[in-house]
XYZ file of C-alpha atoms in Angstrom:
573
model
C 140.551 158.098 90.792
C 140.152 161.617 89.390
C 140.524 164.875 91.305
C 136.801 165.418 91.705
C 136.247 161.963 93.204
C 139.134 162.436 95.625
C 137.745 165.817 96.653
C 134.208 164.425 97.047
C 135.508 161.666 99.283
C 137.434 164.269 101.265
C 134.261 166.312 101.826
C 132.375 163.156 102.834
C 135.122 162.304 105.337
C 135.013 165.856 106.720
C 131.225 165.610 107.035
C 131.498 162.325 108.933
C 134.106 163.830 111.292
C 131.977 166.923 111.859
C 128.903 164.817 112.699
C 130.963 162.549 114.979
C 132.251 165.607 116.859
C 128.709 166.818 117.486
C 129.178 170.025 115.495
C 126.536 168.817 113.027
C 123.544 166.548 113.706
C 123.214 163.156 112.038
C 120.858 163.058 109.085
C 120.448 162.434 105.385
C 122.724 165.021 103.810
C 122.465 165.901 100.101
C 124.762 164.637 97.360
C 127.998 166.581 97.026
C 128.185 168.641 93.852
C 131.414 170.227 92.646
C 131.769 172.992 90.087
C 134.760 174.619 88.434
C 134.644 178.312 89.426
C 134.468 180.824 86.569
C 137.492 182.695 87.943
C 140.794 181.141 89.028
C 140.971 183.203 92.231
C 138.004 181.190 93.543
C 140.001 177.978 93.519
C 140.109 174.767 91.513
C 136.641 173.611 92.590
C 133.769 174.960 94.635
C 130.793 173.370 96.361
C 127.484 174.570 97.767
C 127.195 171.533 100.077
C 126.943 173.743 103.161
C 124.040 175.719 101.707
C 122.322 172.516 100.567
C 122.753 171.013 104.035
C 121.199 173.926 105.957
C 117.742 172.326 106.093
C 119.118 169.025 107.429
C 121.557 170.568 109.895
C 119.238 173.466 110.841
C 122.245 175.767 110.971
C 123.527 178.787 109.114
C 125.281 177.685 105.884
C 128.447 179.623 106.728
C 128.659 177.892 110.112
C 128.288 174.517 108.391
C 130.980 175.477 105.872
C 133.375 176.587 108.635
C 132.834 173.285 110.476
C 133.537 171.251 107.349
C 136.661 173.223 106.448
C 137.998 172.723 109.976
C 137.926 168.967 109.372
C 139.581 169.040 105.944
C 143.255 168.349 106.590
C 144.504 166.411 103.558
C 147.946 166.128 101.980
C 146.534 166.975 98.534
C 144.615 170.071 99.678
C 146.442 173.408 99.821
C 143.518 175.195 101.474
C 139.739 175.549 101.548
C 138.020 178.921 101.937
C 134.463 179.855 102.820
C 132.952 182.528 100.581
C 129.669 184.364 100.165
C 126.592 182.800 101.716
C 128.385 179.515 102.367
C 130.256 178.371 99.274
C 133.464 176.427 99.891
C 136.320 177.032 97.458
C 139.026 174.387 97.256
C 142.633 174.998 96.224
C 144.489 171.790 95.375
C 148.228 171.240 95.607
C 150.054 171.074 92.288
C 151.266 167.524 92.994
C 147.693 166.303 92.817
C 147.278 167.866 89.389
C 150.449 166.189 88.117
C 149.428 162.850 89.624
C 146.143 163.153 87.740
C 147.975 163.579 84.433
C 150.126 160.526 85.199
C 146.996 158.512 86.022
C 145.379 159.519 82.716
C 148.409 158.432 80.727
C 148.668 155.189 82.680
C 144.992 154.381 82.028
C 145.390 154.988 78.294
C 142.365 153.951 76.273
C 140.584 152.889 79.475
C 140.603 156.425 80.858
C 137.102 157.514 81.769
C 135.603 154.176 80.739
C 133.971 152.201 83.531
C 134.022 148.386 83.591
C 130.795 146.852 82.301
C 128.330 146.064 85.078
C 126.601 143.010 83.627
C 123.607 143.420 85.935
C 122.878 146.985 84.743
C 121.049 145.963 81.594
C 119.704 148.705 79.352
C 117.947 148.283 76.034
C 117.991 151.189 73.599
C 115.564 150.992 70.682
C 116.004 153.631 68.017
C 115.464 154.552 64.366
C 112.857 151.767 63.798
C 111.737 153.484 60.590
C 109.272 151.732 58.298
C 111.321 149.655 55.803
C 109.497 151.148 52.833
C 112.111 153.525 51.426
C 115.352 155.378 52.110
C 116.022 156.978 55.489
C 115.688 160.766 55.584
C 117.584 163.352 57.630
C 115.102 163.099 60.505
C 115.963 159.425 60.813
C 119.618 160.466 60.617
C 119.328 162.538 63.757
C 117.716 159.618 65.581
C 120.381 157.241 64.280
C 123.259 159.500 65.349
C 121.708 160.206 68.740
C 120.754 156.592 69.458
C 124.121 155.126 68.519
C 125.995 157.816 70.459
C 123.777 157.179 73.500
C 124.520 153.445 73.261
C 128.275 154.189 73.140
C 127.950 156.651 76.000
C 126.028 154.263 78.251
C 128.563 151.519 77.537
C 131.412 153.881 78.445
C 129.578 154.579 81.707
C 129.532 150.848 82.489
C 126.020 149.855 81.443
C 125.335 146.546 79.726
C 123.524 147.844 76.653
C 121.568 146.089 73.923
C 120.759 148.176 70.831
C 117.610 147.144 68.978
C 115.799 148.060 65.772
C 112.054 147.322 65.671
C 111.157 146.398 62.087
C 107.647 147.509 61.139
C 107.301 144.706 58.621
C 103.597 144.059 59.114
C 100.558 146.202 58.422
C 99.232 148.561 55.801
C 102.507 150.347 55.053
C 104.088 147.132 53.738
C 100.979 146.313 51.703
C 101.012 149.842 50.267
C 104.672 149.435 49.320
C 103.914 146.163 47.500
C 101.058 147.763 45.571
C 103.320 150.722 44.757
C 105.864 148.325 43.249
C 103.061 146.701 41.229
C 102.004 150.116 39.891
C 105.603 150.953 38.879
C 105.911 147.495 37.327
C 102.922 148.300 35.134
C 104.342 151.748 34.319
C 107.626 150.197 33.143
C 105.537 148.170 30.680
C 103.913 151.261 29.236
C 100.908 151.831 31.459
C 100.037 155.398 32.441
C 99.915 156.091 36.169
C 97.109 158.181 37.630
C 97.876 159.693 41.037
C 95.005 160.425 43.446
C 95.042 163.552 45.611
C 95.517 163.442 49.376
C 91.876 162.489 49.856
C 92.122 159.687 47.308
C 90.117 161.482 44.640
C 90.947 161.215 40.917
C 90.349 163.912 38.343
C 88.731 162.821 35.093
C 88.135 159.363 33.682
C 90.437 156.404 34.167
C 91.293 155.023 30.714
C 92.048 151.411 29.732
C 95.790 152.140 29.711
C 95.672 153.881 33.093
C 96.766 152.392 36.418
C 95.621 154.147 39.571
C 98.524 154.537 41.962
C 97.699 153.523 45.574
C 96.319 156.485 47.492
C 98.745 155.845 50.343
C 101.493 154.493 48.130
C 105.179 155.382 48.049
C 106.091 157.605 45.123
C 109.873 157.820 45.398
C 112.188 156.793 42.589
C 113.450 153.947 44.779
C 110.154 152.084 44.185
C 110.716 152.233 40.421
C 114.286 151.016 40.967
C 112.945 148.118 43.042
C 110.428 147.163 40.339
C 113.135 147.275 37.657
C 115.508 145.184 39.774
C 112.854 142.501 40.206
C 112.154 142.549 36.456
C 115.861 142.152 35.758
C 116.035 139.183 38.112
C 112.754 137.375 37.336
C 112.004 138.463 33.772
C 108.845 140.097 32.423
C 107.457 136.864 31.035
C 107.616 135.129 34.415
C 106.112 138.076 36.258
C 103.255 138.581 33.799
C 102.416 134.864 33.966
C 101.625 135.267 37.679
C 98.241 136.346 39.011
C 98.144 139.916 40.300
C 97.671 138.698 43.875
C 100.621 136.290 43.658
C 102.810 138.924 42.013
C 101.960 141.557 44.649
C 102.666 139.013 47.411
C 106.053 138.301 45.839
C 106.741 142.032 45.435
C 105.916 142.470 49.112
C 108.520 139.978 50.310
C 111.200 140.856 47.776
C 110.854 144.617 48.216
C 110.817 144.291 52.002
C 114.093 142.373 52.026
C 115.663 144.802 49.561
C 114.577 147.860 51.568
C 115.861 146.314 54.780
C 119.194 145.532 53.160
C 119.562 149.102 51.866
C 118.466 150.522 55.197
C 120.993 148.404 57.081
C 123.717 149.427 54.630
C 122.926 153.130 55.054
C 123.041 152.790 58.830
C 126.260 150.787 58.762
C 127.858 153.505 56.604
C 126.657 155.979 59.219
C 128.444 154.067 62.005
C 125.189 152.618 63.331
C 124.768 148.926 64.167
C 122.317 146.925 66.254
C 122.542 143.852 68.445
C 119.089 142.769 67.380
C 116.585 143.456 64.604
C 113.169 142.619 66.041
C 110.428 141.818 63.510
C 106.904 143.085 64.148
C 105.730 140.202 61.949
C 107.090 137.755 64.533
C 104.540 139.087 67.024
C 101.764 138.052 64.636
C 103.348 134.706 63.741
C 103.762 133.682 67.393
C 100.325 135.023 68.462
C 102.014 137.348 70.972
C 99.542 140.087 70.070
C 96.607 137.767 70.795
C 98.162 136.635 74.079
C 98.822 140.215 75.160
C 95.258 141.294 74.350
C 93.790 138.239 76.096
C 95.866 138.931 79.194
C 94.683 142.543 79.295
C 91.108 141.272 78.957
C 91.615 138.978 81.943
C 93.069 141.890 83.900
C 89.969 143.974 83.157
C 91.970 146.548 81.175
C 90.173 145.894 77.868
C 86.460 146.190 77.117
C 84.279 145.742 74.052
C 82.383 148.597 72.415
C 80.830 148.908 68.930
C 82.335 145.552 67.979
C 85.901 146.701 68.753
C 88.179 146.040 71.729
C 89.337 149.101 73.662
C 92.190 149.624 76.115
C 90.928 151.395 79.224
C 93.923 153.715 79.074
C 92.178 156.672 80.745
C 92.411 154.676 83.972
C 96.196 155.118 83.711
C 96.371 158.782 82.760
C 95.647 158.795 79.002
C 93.239 161.437 77.689
C 90.987 158.809 76.077
C 90.624 155.067 75.665
C 92.261 153.450 72.635
C 91.174 150.787 70.146
C 93.444 147.732 70.109
C 91.359 145.391 67.937
C 89.175 146.957 65.240
C 85.569 145.881 64.676
C 86.783 143.796 61.711
C 89.113 141.822 63.991
C 92.319 143.436 62.691
C 94.796 144.588 65.376
C 95.770 148.261 65.452
C 99.378 149.475 65.536
C 98.867 149.971 69.275
C 98.121 146.272 69.719
C 101.474 145.368 68.160
C 103.230 148.039 70.256
C 101.663 146.614 73.400
C 102.813 143.094 72.553
C 106.280 144.336 71.625
C 106.789 146.258 74.852
C 105.385 143.389 76.901
C 108.050 141.260 75.217
C 110.700 143.803 76.218
C 109.661 143.743 79.860
C 109.646 139.950 79.875
C 113.236 139.955 78.595
C 114.161 141.435 81.961
C 115.953 144.691 81.154
C 116.444 147.008 84.116
C 115.792 150.002 81.894
C 114.364 150.416 78.396
C 114.914 153.556 76.350
C 112.897 154.300 73.219
C 113.937 157.130 70.918
C 110.958 158.350 68.922
C 110.247 161.287 66.671
C 108.356 164.153 68.268
C 105.308 163.270 66.134
C 104.918 160.095 68.244
C 104.394 161.981 71.509
C 100.742 160.872 71.626
C 101.820 157.240 71.862
C 103.843 157.675 75.052
C 100.933 157.683 77.486
C 98.980 154.870 75.813
C 101.942 152.466 75.665
C 102.849 153.196 79.281
C 99.200 152.757 80.248
C 99.193 149.246 78.783
C 102.427 148.368 80.608
C 100.952 149.609 83.868
C 97.862 147.497 83.225
C 100.178 144.463 83.006
C 101.512 145.564 86.417
C 104.904 146.388 84.918
C 106.765 149.404 86.288
C 106.098 152.140 83.689
C 109.133 154.097 84.896
C 111.389 151.370 83.496
C 110.274 152.506 80.049
C 111.902 155.829 79.176
C 110.753 157.467 75.960
C 112.888 160.253 74.490
C 111.422 162.449 71.770
C 113.601 163.897 69.022
C 112.708 167.267 67.608
C 112.779 168.130 63.918
C 115.780 168.883 61.723
C 115.799 171.839 59.334
C 118.460 171.784 56.594
C 119.915 175.055 55.317
C 122.119 175.748 52.299
C 123.264 179.279 51.428
C 120.911 180.594 54.097
C 117.868 178.982 52.486
C 115.946 176.026 53.879
C 116.368 172.818 51.878
C 113.136 170.848 51.721
C 113.305 168.482 48.802
C 115.520 165.610 47.773
C 117.162 165.913 44.372
C 116.590 162.215 43.715
C 113.209 161.413 45.247
C 111.512 164.811 45.094
C 110.630 164.288 48.739
C 112.557 164.950 51.955
C 116.356 164.824 51.714
C 117.662 161.301 52.252
C 120.353 160.399 54.750
C 122.422 158.899 51.925
C 122.340 162.244 50.091
C 123.428 164.113 53.208
C 126.276 161.664 53.845
C 127.417 161.982 50.231
C 127.479 165.773 50.372
C 128.634 166.436 53.934
C 130.308 163.219 55.104
C 129.646 160.894 58.022
C 131.710 162.738 60.646
C 130.273 166.196 60.050
C 126.725 164.843 59.732
C 126.969 162.965 63.024
C 128.523 165.894 64.900
C 125.950 168.388 63.658
C 123.138 166.008 64.600
C 124.671 165.565 68.057
C 125.764 169.076 68.995
C 122.311 170.090 70.290
C 120.125 168.401 72.893
C 117.525 166.092 71.390
C 114.611 168.182 72.698
C 115.620 171.284 70.731
C 114.951 171.818 67.030
C 118.135 171.511 65.009
C 119.116 173.885 62.224
C 121.689 172.031 60.132
C 123.907 174.377 58.087
C 125.188 172.316 55.153
C 127.715 174.972 54.082
C 129.238 175.110 57.566
C 129.296 171.316 57.906
C 131.232 171.033 54.624
C 133.728 173.783 55.385
C 137.308 173.023 56.344
C 137.752 175.909 58.729
C 137.848 176.593 62.440
C 134.255 177.796 62.206
C 133.232 174.177 61.636
C 133.183 172.618 65.132
C 133.872 169.026 64.083
C 136.756 170.117 61.848
C 138.074 172.217 64.738
C 138.080 169.201 67.089
C 139.527 166.761 64.564
C 142.201 169.290 63.597
C 143.340 169.410 67.240
C 143.884 165.647 67.172
C 145.669 165.804 63.808
C 147.829 168.683 65.053
C 149.060 166.591 67.965
C 150.102 163.830 65.586
C 151.856 166.416 63.447
C 153.839 167.404 66.553
C 154.705 163.743 67.103
C 156.115 163.566 63.573
C 158.225 166.679 64.106
C 159.531 165.330 67.402
C 160.430 161.973 65.877
C 162.133 163.714 62.955
C 164.220 165.596 65.510
C 165.304 162.261 67.011
C 163.483 162.851 70.302
C 162.121 159.789 72.104
C 159.008 159.952 74.257
C 156.308 157.759 75.755
C 157.834 156.499 79.039
C 155.426 158.581 81.081
C 156.089 156.895 84.433
C 159.587 158.379 84.403
C 158.492 161.909 83.429
C 158.420 164.774 85.925
C 155.382 166.898 85.123
C 156.167 169.689 87.596
C 157.629 171.909 84.812
C 154.018 172.391 83.627
C 153.396 175.591 85.556
C 151.595 177.930 83.181
C 147.958 178.661 83.918
C 146.825 177.163 80.618
C 148.794 173.947 81.146
C 147.283 173.448 84.582
C 143.804 174.282 83.298
C 144.217 171.720 80.516
C 145.042 169.005 83.048
C 141.997 169.962 85.106
C 139.857 169.888 81.983
C 141.110 166.373 81.223
C 140.311 165.403 84.811
C 136.659 166.327 84.221
C 136.246 163.734 81.457
C 135.221 160.692 83.569
C 132.493 162.633 85.341
C 131.423 164.159 82.026
C 130.797 160.629 80.758
C 128.842 159.737 83.896
C 126.718 162.883 83.839
C 126.150 162.746 80.084
C 124.982 159.135 80.364
C 122.735 159.906 83.319
C 121.092 162.805 81.492
C 121.004 160.963 78.125
C 122.978 163.865 76.715
C 125.612 163.031 74.055
C 125.618 166.741 73.158
C 127.509 167.356 76.411
C 130.388 165.226 75.106
C 130.324 167.197 71.840
C 130.538 170.457 73.777
C 133.262 169.132 76.101
C 135.415 168.063 73.143
C 134.995 171.465 71.500
C 136.083 173.219 74.703
C 139.071 170.890 75.115
C 140.095 171.410 71.476
C 139.797 175.175 71.912
C 142.083 175.076 74.952
C 144.588 172.923 73.057
C 144.677 175.276 70.074
C 145.442 178.127 72.477
C 148.193 176.052 74.067
C 149.587 175.185 70.615
C 150.015 178.880 69.859
C 151.754 179.525 73.201
C 153.659 176.419 74.245
C 156.626 175.283 72.166
C 157.765 171.670 72.396
C 160.805 171.561 70.135
C 163.592 173.849 71.272
C 162.698 173.954 74.976
C 164.313 172.348 78.025
C 164.145 168.523 77.767
C 162.168 168.111 81.020
C 159.577 170.668 79.941
C 159.541 169.067 76.502
C 158.726 165.600 77.892
C 156.113 167.051 80.229
C 154.389 168.883 77.372
C 154.519 165.783 75.183
C 152.780 163.904 77.970
C 150.146 166.615 78.230
C 149.312 166.611 74.515
C 149.280 162.797 74.504
C 146.606 162.870 77.216
C 144.672 165.463 75.204
C 144.836 163.301 72.076
C 143.701 160.291 74.073
C 140.598 162.063 75.405
C 139.780 163.605 72.024
C 139.973 160.174 70.410
C 137.882 158.558 73.130
C 135.226 161.257 73.062
C 134.976 161.312 69.277
C 134.644 157.528 69.385
C 131.638 157.830 71.684
C 130.058 160.191 69.152
C 130.849 157.738 66.329
C 133.263 160.187 64.719
C 136.778 159.448 63.464
C 139.920 160.960 64.975
C 142.206 161.534 61.962
C 145.959 161.738 62.420
C 146.402 163.854 59.288
C 144.161 166.521 57.740
């Protein structure tokens, strides 16, 4: 148990004693919150529990604080002082700090990681980009955030399933197939004519012209797909097919190829999924029809102008939404309704969707449908990612060198690397726009935060090598006396390490991987300061072993935290 948990339990015990004595009335007291004071003279931790309890106890906060302190007689507590309007500052005995370091080293790779609670099932669905082309940097932010959140929730003890929803049905797949057909014709010498955004074409369309689909995909990857199919099937075979049969074949072949490339990109980016859920399966199994029929029976769908409408305004939406068009074709919303109904029926305690900010309008309508099914809409948590702006040499980068469109995730990985890309995507909260400085991400300097953190880990392993070269043995931490660690920075480092388990808990609760990124940066910064001040070789053997234990605990937490972020912890740089 870490220092904070021991102290929280101590405050709870003191509160129970104070109530039992009659000094405080019984009641529902608030949760105990501990903070690390900004200045050392205010103690190791402080709490505003007395101020928060004033409404329940109907007493002056300072009187509450005095009563609590009077009942805090613990072997591990040096003293507790009341300050200001009712803050309590706690000063721990050094032995408790040293015991914490021993506990960290004893826990090893399990430090801060809670056992999996099989009943606490959480599904996280993220990325879910249309499989029609390469992922771009916006998808990269969602991929980094989603995978880090999955790792974080698992570290906090949740039983997590990661899922990718494949949009493999609908117009976008048809448009991709027709785009491949157009590039197929271009490869054979036809001239492509591209409509404007409204679908209009300038001039006459000649006999050698092929009109590119108005909503088609124009990236070079479509041409590469067409050429790959030609190489495999042969022009003669393809030209012998009817246009409809060829487009149908292009649709299936291109879809599988795009999915394979997409999965490969994500795997290279340290992103994997437990399940890939096909939208097409909802059509094949009539789940969309069943979902719509059930909503009809529940009175949540009505007919108007030949279409079927979800009465979503009844559940807080700004207007009702079409689910089945007047031509009988389901809308995207219909598939989303069936998909989320499927999620609820799988029995997850909590479902988290990570969507781009441009999908904010869908939040209310999907939740409205779930509420119409009498599902708890609060079980569905939708997180919206803000945009990413790339900068190089102070200028915004808008276009991909290869596709002429937005920069692809593969291009970013190739230029910047997986580790730096993931850290830069994760170092800000998801609800803030992210300015991604390519030059900084590529730099091997202390100004680059991910380099700075990884260098701390590599530095520790460099110390290990020096120690081994000097013939010094270490690693039997149970036998080490850590009391020689008396400098302020050494003690502060141990306390920082002690914060890690709660940092995992709080970061998971707030869906905030960026907190882990910030914590690791702060820990690395403290270590680098220690490295400049605290020698290991050439000092007293007891101090030497104690310091080796301290840096081993630091390396352990750095490695664990970087692992949650999906970033490597190199031993040499």
